[in-house]
CSV table of C-alpha atoms in Angstrom, one decimal:
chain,number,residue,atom,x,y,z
A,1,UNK,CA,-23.7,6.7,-6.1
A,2,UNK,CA,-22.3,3.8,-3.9
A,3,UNK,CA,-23.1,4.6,-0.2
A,4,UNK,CA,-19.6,5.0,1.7
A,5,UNK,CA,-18.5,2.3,4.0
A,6,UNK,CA,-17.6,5.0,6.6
A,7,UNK,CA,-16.5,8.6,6.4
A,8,UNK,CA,-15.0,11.6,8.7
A,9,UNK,CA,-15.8,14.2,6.3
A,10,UNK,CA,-12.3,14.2,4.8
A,11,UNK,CA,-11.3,10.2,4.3
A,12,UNK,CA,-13.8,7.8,2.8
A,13,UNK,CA,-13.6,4.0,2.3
A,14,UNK,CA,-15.9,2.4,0.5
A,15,UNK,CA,-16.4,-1.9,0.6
A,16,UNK,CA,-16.3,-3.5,-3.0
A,17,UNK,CA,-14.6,-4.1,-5.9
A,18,UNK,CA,-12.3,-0.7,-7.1
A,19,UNK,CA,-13.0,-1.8,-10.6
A,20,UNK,CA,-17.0,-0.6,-10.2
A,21,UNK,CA,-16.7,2.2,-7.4
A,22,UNK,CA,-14.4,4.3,-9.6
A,23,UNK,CA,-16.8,4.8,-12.0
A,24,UNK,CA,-18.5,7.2,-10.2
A,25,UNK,CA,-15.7,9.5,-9.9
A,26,UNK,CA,-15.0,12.1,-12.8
A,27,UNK,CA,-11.9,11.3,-14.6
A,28,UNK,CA,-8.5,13.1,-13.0
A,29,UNK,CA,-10.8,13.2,-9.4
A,30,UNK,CA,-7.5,12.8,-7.6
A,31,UNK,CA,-4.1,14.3,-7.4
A,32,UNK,CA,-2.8,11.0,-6.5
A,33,UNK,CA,-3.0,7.2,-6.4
A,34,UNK,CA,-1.2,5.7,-3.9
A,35,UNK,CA,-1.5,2.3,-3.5
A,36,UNK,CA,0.3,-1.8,-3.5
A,37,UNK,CA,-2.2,-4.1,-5.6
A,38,UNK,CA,-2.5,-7.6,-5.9
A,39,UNK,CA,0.3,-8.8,-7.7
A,40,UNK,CA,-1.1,-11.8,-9.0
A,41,UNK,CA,1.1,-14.0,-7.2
A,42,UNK,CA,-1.1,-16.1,-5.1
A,43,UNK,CA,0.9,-15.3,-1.6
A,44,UNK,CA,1.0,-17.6,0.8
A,45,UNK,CA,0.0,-15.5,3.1
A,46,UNK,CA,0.7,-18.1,6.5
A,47,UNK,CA,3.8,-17.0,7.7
A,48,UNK,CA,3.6,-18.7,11.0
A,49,UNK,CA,6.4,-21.1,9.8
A,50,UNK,CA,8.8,-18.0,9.8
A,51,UNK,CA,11.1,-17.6,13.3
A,52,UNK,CA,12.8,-14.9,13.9
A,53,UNK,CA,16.2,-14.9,15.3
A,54,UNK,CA,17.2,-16.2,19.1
A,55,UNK,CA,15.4,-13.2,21.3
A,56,UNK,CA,13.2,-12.1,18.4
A,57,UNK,CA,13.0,-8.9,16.4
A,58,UNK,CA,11.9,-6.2,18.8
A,59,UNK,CA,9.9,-8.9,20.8
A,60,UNK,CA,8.1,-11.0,18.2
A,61,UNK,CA,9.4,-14.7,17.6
A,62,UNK,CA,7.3,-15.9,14.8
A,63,UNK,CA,5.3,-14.6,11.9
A,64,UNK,CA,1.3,-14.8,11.9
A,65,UNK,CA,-1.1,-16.6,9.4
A,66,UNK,CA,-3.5,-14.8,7.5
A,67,UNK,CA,-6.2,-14.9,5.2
A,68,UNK,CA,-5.4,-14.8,1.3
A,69,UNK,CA,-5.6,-11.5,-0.2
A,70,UNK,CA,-8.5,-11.2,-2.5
A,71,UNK,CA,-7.8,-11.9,-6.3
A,72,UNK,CA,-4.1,-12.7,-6.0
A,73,UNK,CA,-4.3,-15.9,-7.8
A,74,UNK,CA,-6.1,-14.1,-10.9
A,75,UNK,CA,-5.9,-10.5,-11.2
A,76,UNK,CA,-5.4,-9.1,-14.2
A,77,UNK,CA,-3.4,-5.5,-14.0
A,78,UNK,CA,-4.5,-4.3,-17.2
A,79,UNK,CA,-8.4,-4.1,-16.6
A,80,UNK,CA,-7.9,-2.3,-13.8
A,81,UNK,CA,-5.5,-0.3,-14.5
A,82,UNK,CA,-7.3,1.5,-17.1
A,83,UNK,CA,-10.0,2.7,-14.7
A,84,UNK,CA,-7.5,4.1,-12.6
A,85,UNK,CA,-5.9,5.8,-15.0
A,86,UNK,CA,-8.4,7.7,-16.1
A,87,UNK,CA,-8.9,9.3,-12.5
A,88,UNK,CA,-5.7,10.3,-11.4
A,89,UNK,CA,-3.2,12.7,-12.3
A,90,UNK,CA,0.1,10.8,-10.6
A,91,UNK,CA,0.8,7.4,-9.5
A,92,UNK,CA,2.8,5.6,-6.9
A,93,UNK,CA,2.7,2.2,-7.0
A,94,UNK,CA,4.2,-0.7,-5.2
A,95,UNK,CA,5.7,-3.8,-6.7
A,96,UNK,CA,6.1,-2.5,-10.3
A,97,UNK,CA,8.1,-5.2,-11.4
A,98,UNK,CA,5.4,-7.5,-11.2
A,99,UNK,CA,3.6,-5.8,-14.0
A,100,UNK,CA,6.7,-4.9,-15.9
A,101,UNK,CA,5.0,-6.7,-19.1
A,102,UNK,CA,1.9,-4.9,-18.9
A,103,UNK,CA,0.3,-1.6,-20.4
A,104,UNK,CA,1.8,0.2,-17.2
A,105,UNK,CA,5.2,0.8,-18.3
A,106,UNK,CA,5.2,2.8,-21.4
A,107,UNK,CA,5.8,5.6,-19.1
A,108,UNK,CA,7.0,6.4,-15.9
A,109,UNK,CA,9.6,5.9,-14.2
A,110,UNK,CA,11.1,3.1,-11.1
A,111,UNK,CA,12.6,3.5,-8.1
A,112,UNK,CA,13.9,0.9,-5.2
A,113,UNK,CA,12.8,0.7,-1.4
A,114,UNK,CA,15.7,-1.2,0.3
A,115,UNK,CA,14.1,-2.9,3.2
A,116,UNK,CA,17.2,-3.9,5.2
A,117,UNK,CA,20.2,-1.6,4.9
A,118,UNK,CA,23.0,-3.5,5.9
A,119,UNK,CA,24.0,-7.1,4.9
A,120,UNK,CA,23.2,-8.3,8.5
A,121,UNK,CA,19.5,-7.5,8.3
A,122,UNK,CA,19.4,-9.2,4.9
A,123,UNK,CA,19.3,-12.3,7.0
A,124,UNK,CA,15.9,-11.4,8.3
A,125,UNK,CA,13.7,-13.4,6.2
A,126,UNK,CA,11.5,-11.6,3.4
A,127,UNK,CA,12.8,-9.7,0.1
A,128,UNK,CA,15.3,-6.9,1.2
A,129,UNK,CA,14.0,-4.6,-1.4
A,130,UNK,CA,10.9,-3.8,-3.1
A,131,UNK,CA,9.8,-2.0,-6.4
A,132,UNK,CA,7.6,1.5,-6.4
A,133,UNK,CA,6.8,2.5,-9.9
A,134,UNK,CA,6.5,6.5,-10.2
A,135,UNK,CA,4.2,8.3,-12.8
A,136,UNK,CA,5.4,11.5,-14.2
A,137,UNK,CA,9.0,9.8,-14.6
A,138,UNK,CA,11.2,11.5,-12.1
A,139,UNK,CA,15.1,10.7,-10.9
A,140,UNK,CA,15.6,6.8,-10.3
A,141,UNK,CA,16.3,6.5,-6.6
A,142,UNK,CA,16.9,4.5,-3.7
A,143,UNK,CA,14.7,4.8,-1.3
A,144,UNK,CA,15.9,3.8,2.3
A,145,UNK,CA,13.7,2.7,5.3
A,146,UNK,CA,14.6,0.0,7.3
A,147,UNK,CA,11.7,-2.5,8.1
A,148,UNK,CA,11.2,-6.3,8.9
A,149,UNK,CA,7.2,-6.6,8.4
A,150,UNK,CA,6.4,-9.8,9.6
A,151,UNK,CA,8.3,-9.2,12.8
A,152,UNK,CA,7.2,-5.8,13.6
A,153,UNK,CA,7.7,-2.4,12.0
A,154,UNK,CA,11.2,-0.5,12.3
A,155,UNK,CA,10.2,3.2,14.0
A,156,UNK,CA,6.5,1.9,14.7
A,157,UNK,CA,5.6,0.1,18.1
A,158,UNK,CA,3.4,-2.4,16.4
A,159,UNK,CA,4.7,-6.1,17.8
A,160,UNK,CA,1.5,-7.2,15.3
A,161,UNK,CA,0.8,-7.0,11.5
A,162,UNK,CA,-3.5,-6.3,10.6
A,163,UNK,CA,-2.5,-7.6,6.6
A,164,UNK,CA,-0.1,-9.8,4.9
A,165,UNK,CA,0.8,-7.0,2.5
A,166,UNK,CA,1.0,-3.9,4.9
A,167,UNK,CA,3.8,-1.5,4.5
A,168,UNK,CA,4.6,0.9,7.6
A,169,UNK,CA,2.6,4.4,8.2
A,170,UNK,CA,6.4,6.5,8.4
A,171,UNK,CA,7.0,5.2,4.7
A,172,UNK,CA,3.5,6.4,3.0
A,173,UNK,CA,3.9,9.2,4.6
A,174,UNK,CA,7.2,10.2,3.0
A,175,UNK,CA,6.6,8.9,-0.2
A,176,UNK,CA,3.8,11.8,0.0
A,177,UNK,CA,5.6,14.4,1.7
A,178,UNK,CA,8.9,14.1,-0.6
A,179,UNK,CA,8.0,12.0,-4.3
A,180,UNK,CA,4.7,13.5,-5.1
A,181,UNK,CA,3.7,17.1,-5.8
A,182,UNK,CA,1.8,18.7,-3.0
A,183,UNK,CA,-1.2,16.3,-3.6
A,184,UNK,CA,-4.1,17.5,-1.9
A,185,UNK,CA,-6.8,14.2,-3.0
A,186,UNK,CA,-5.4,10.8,-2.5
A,187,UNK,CA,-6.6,7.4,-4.1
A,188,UNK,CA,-5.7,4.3,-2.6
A,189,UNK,CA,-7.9,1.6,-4.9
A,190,UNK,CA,-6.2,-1.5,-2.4
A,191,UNK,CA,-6.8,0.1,0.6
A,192,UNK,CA,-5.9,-3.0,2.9
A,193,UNK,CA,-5.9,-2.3,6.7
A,194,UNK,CA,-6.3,1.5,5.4
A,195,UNK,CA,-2.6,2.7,6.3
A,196,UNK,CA,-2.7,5.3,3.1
A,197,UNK,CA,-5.6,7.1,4.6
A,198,UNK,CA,-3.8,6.9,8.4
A,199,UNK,CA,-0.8,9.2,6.3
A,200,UNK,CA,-3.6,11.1,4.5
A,201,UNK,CA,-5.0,12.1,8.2
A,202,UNK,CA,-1.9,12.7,9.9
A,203,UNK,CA,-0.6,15.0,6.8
A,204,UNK,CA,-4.7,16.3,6.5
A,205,UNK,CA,-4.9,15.7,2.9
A,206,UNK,CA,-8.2,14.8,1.6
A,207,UNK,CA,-8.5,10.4,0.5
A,208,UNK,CA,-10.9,7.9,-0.3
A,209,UNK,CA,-9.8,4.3,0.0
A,210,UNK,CA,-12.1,1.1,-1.5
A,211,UNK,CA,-10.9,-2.5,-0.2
A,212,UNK,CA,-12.6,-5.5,-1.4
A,213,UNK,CA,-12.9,-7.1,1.9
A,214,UNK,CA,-15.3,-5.6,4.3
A,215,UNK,CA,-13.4,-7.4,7.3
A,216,UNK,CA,-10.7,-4.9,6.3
A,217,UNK,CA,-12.7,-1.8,6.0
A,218,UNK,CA,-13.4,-2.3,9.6
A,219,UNK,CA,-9.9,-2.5,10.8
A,220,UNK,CA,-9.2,0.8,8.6
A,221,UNK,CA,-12.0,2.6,10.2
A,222,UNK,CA,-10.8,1.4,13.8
A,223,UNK,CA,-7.2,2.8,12.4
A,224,UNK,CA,-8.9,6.5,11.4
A,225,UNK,CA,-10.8,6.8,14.4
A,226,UNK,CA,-8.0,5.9,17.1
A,227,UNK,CA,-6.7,9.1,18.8
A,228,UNK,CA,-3.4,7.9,18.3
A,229,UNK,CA,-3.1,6.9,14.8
A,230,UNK,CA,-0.8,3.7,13.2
């Protein structure tokens, strides 16, 4: 057995690559995978060149630069996908479209997360909607939370962003409460700055995370163990 990165008895993350830690689970160890992988993209993930409009979005005038995700110029959905389907029951994942040619979608279903909500706040820059893939296939919907990530986070008083990718706490945490089925294990295989297992501690649901990079497995522990979680 890998030894955990750290641990509070209830949420685990663990430092490496998903693709070997998962083997130690059984198969269908978890109620649900939640998580937003690589897409395979190669993101530039500087963002510093991005200015926000005259007086800023809720303070903040210009993105921040940092470091390139792991494996986003080369990862290969497929390979891992087949490791995590063998350990979880139901799946929500972020960014389907990006694998729409892959093995994922045989099944399942897709839904939209509109970012912006009004034409105005299209201006803001980043893509105004995103994709969330759904496994069982349930109603196609439109999912509506308002956010401008690399200026700050719509409902969360964080002027600051701890990953390139990051997607706000309120968000997880309904995708939980009102798309999945009472899950009571969560998987999040990408953890990133660890915000699935923030929503898995707030709703006190049992969740292991694994991230790649160990620089982000400290910034999710710091996350779990703040008395005032975002």
């Amino acid at each position: 057995m890998i030894e955990p990165f750290y641990t509070d008895g209830k949420r685990t993350i663990y430092n490496g690559d998903c693709l070997d830690i998962l083997k130690q689970f059984p198969d269908k160890s978890f109620d649900l995978c939640l998580t937003d992988p690589p897409y395979g993209i190669d993101l530039d993930t500087d963002f510093s060149g991005m200015v926000s409009r005259p007086g800023g979005y809720k303070g903040k005038l210009r993105g921040n630069s940092y470091d390139k995700i792991e494996n986003d110029n080369k990862f290969d959905w497929n390979i891992y996908w087949k490791e995590i389907e063998r350990i979880g029951k139901s799946f929500i994942i972020f960014g389907g479209d990006y694998f729409i040619d892959r093995d994922l979608f045989t099944v399942g279903s897709m839904s939209i997360w509109d970012k912006r909500l009004t034409d105005s706040a299209d201006k803001i820059f980043g893509s105004c909607f995103e994709t969330i893939w759904f496994y069982p296939r349930q109603k196609r919907d439109i999912i509506r939370y308002k956010w401008a990530g690399l200026f700050g986070m719509e409902k969360e008083q964080q002027h600051f962003r701890l990953h390139p990718t990051q997607k706000p706490l309120d968000l997880i945490k309904l995708l939980i409460n009102d798309y999945a089925k009472n899950p009571q294990t969560i998987l999040d295989p990408f953890l990133g700055s660890g915000t699935t297992l923030v929503a898995a501690k707030q709703l006190n649901r049992n969740a292991v995370g694994i991230e790649i990079s160990k620089e982000y497995c400290e910034i999710a522990r710091k996350r779990l163990e703040q008395s005032t979680l975002l």
